[in-house]
C-alpha positions as a printed Julia matrix, in Angstrom:
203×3 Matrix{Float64}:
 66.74   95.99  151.72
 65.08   97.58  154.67
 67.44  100.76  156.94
 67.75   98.09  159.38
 69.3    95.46  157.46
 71.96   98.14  155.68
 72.54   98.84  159.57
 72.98   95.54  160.64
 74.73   94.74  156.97
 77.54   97.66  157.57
 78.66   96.79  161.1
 79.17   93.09  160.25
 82.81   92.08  159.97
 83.33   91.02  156.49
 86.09   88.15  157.61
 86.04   86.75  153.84
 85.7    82.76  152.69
 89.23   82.12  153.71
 88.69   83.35  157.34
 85.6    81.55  157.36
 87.52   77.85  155.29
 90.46   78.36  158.19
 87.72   78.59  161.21
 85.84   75.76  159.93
 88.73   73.94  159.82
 89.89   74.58  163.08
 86.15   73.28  164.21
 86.66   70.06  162.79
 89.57   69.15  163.62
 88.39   69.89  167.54
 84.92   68.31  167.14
 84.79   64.22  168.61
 83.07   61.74  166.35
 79.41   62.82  166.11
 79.49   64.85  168.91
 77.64   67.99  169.46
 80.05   70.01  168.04
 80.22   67.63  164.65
 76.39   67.82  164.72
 76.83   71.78  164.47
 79.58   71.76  161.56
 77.26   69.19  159.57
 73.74   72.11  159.95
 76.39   74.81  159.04
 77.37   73.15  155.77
 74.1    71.87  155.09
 72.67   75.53  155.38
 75.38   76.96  153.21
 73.79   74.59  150.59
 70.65   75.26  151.52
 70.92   79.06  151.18
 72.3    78.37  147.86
 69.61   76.32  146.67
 66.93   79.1   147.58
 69.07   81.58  145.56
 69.58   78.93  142.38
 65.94   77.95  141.53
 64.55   79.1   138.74
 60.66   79.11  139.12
 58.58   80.71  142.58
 57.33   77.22  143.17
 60.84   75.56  143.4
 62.25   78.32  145.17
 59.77   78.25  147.79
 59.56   74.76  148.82
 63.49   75.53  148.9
 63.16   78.07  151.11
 60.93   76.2   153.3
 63.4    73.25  153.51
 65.94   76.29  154.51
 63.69   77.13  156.79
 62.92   73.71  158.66
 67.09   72.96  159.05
 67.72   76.58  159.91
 65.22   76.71  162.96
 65.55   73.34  164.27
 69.56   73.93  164.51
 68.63   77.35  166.15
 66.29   75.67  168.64
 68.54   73.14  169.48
 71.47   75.89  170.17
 69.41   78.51  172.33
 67.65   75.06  174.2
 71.33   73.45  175.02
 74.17   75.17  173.56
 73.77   78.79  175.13
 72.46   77.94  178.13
 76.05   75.65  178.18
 77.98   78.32  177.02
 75.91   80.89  180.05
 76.59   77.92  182.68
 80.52   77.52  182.42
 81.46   81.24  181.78
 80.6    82.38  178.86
 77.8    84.58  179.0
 78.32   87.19  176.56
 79.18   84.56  173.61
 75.73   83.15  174.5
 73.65   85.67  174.96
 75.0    86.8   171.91
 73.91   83.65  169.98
 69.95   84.57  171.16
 70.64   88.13  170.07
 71.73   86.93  166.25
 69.71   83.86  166.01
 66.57   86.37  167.04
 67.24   88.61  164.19
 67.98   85.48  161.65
 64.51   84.3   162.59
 63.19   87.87  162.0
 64.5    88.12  158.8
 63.31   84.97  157.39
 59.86   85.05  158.65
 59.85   88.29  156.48
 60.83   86.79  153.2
 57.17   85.35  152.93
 55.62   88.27  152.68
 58.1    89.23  149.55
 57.83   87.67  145.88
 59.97   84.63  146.11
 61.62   85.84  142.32
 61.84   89.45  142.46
 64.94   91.26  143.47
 63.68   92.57  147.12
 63.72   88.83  148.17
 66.58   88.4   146.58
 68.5    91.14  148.3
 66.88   90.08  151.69
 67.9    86.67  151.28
 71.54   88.09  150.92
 71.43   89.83  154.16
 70.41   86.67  155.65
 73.19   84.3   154.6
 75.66   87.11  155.15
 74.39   87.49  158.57
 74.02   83.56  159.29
 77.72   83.08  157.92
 79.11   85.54  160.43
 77.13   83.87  162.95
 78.42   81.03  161.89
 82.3    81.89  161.72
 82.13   83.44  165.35
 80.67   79.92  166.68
 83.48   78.06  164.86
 86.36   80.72  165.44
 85.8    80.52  169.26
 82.62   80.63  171.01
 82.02   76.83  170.75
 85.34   76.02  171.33
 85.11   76.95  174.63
 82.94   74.06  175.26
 85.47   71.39  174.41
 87.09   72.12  177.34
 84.43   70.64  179.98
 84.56   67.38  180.94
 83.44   64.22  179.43
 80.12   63.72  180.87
 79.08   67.34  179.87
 80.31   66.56  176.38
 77.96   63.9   176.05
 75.17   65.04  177.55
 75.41   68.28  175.44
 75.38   65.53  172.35
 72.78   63.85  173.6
 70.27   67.22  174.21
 71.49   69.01  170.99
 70.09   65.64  168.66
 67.39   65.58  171.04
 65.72   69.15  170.65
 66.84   68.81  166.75
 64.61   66.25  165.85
 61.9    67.63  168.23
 61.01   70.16  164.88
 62.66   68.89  162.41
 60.73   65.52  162.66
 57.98   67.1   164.23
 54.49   65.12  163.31
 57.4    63.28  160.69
 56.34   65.97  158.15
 59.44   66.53  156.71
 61.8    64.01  154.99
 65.17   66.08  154.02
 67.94   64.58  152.51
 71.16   66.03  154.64
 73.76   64.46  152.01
 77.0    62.58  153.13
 77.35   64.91  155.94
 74.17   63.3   157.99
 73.7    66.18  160.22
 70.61   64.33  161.2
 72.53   61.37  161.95
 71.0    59.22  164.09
 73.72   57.72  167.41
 76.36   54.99  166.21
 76.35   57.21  162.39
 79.57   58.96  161.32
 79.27   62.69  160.49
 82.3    63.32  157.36
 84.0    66.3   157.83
 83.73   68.56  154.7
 84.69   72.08  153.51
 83.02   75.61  153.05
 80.63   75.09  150.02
């Protein structure tokens, strides 16, 4: 781990998986049926997994095409948030809790781009891909906590069109060229407009 990432790694608030269960929670329970917000919870719990799949495999060629599928869900539900989200969030108020999703999302990007330079089974990667999730689930947590929530208070029409423009710039790279197929689980955080997105808990 590089002097930067103990920096960023000490000054993180460790709020712990209950913290974390109870803002999910919250999150759900405010999100509409497949709206944007849904959309969001469904990436967050499929990159959980994801993360955890990069840490569990066993052999550098299975743990790299695992990162890479990390790596395809984790920057298409970036883009999406810094093309619609933020700018939402900068547009009705909120300007430090979206210019502070750029700032952390920057530094997620960062971070990952590094990992392949490292060996994908040796214990630096290891350790950075630590910092990462760490980093991502605080991300995470403040989005759910509060930041987002903020946005469930405009009206209708924003709602939707907020829906409509988070799927949108999604799929433009993850289905970019259509050279990815993932498999997003029950969840569906692809989901596709008239699908159901099932609430689920912190895995």
């Amino acid at each position: 781990m590089s002097l930067l990432d103990k920096v960023v790694a000490a000054v993180t608030p460790p709020e712990g998986a209950e913290k974390r269960r109870a803002a999910r929670q919250k999150a759900w329970a405010a999100a509409g049926q497949n709206d944007w917000l849904a959309q969001i919870l469904g990436h967050h719990e499929q990159i959980e997994g994801l993360f955890s799949a990069v840490r569990a495999a066993q052999e550098a060629t299975t743990r790299q095409e695992a990162l890479r599928e990390l790596a395809v869900v984790l920057t298409g539900h970036a883009n999406a948030e810094e093309a619609v989200i933020y700018p939402a969030l900068v547009h009705f108020h909120h300007k430090i809790h979206g210019m502070a999703g750029y700032t952390e999302q920057a530094g997620a990007k960062a971070n990952m781009g590094e990992l392949e330079y490292l060996d994908p089974m040796s214990s630096d990667f290891l350790d950075k891909l630590e910092h990462i999730r760490g980093a991502v689930a605080h991300h995470m947590y403040e989005e759910e906590s509060d930041r987002f929530l903020d946005l469930k208070q405009i009206s209708p029409a924003d709602q939707a069109r907020l829906t409509a423009r988070y799927m949108e710039e999604f799929h433009r790279y993850v289905n970019a060229g259509e050279e990815s197929e993932l498999e997003f689980g029950t969840a569906r955080p692809n989901a596709v407009e008239g699908d159901t997105l099932t609430p689920g808990g912190v895995r």
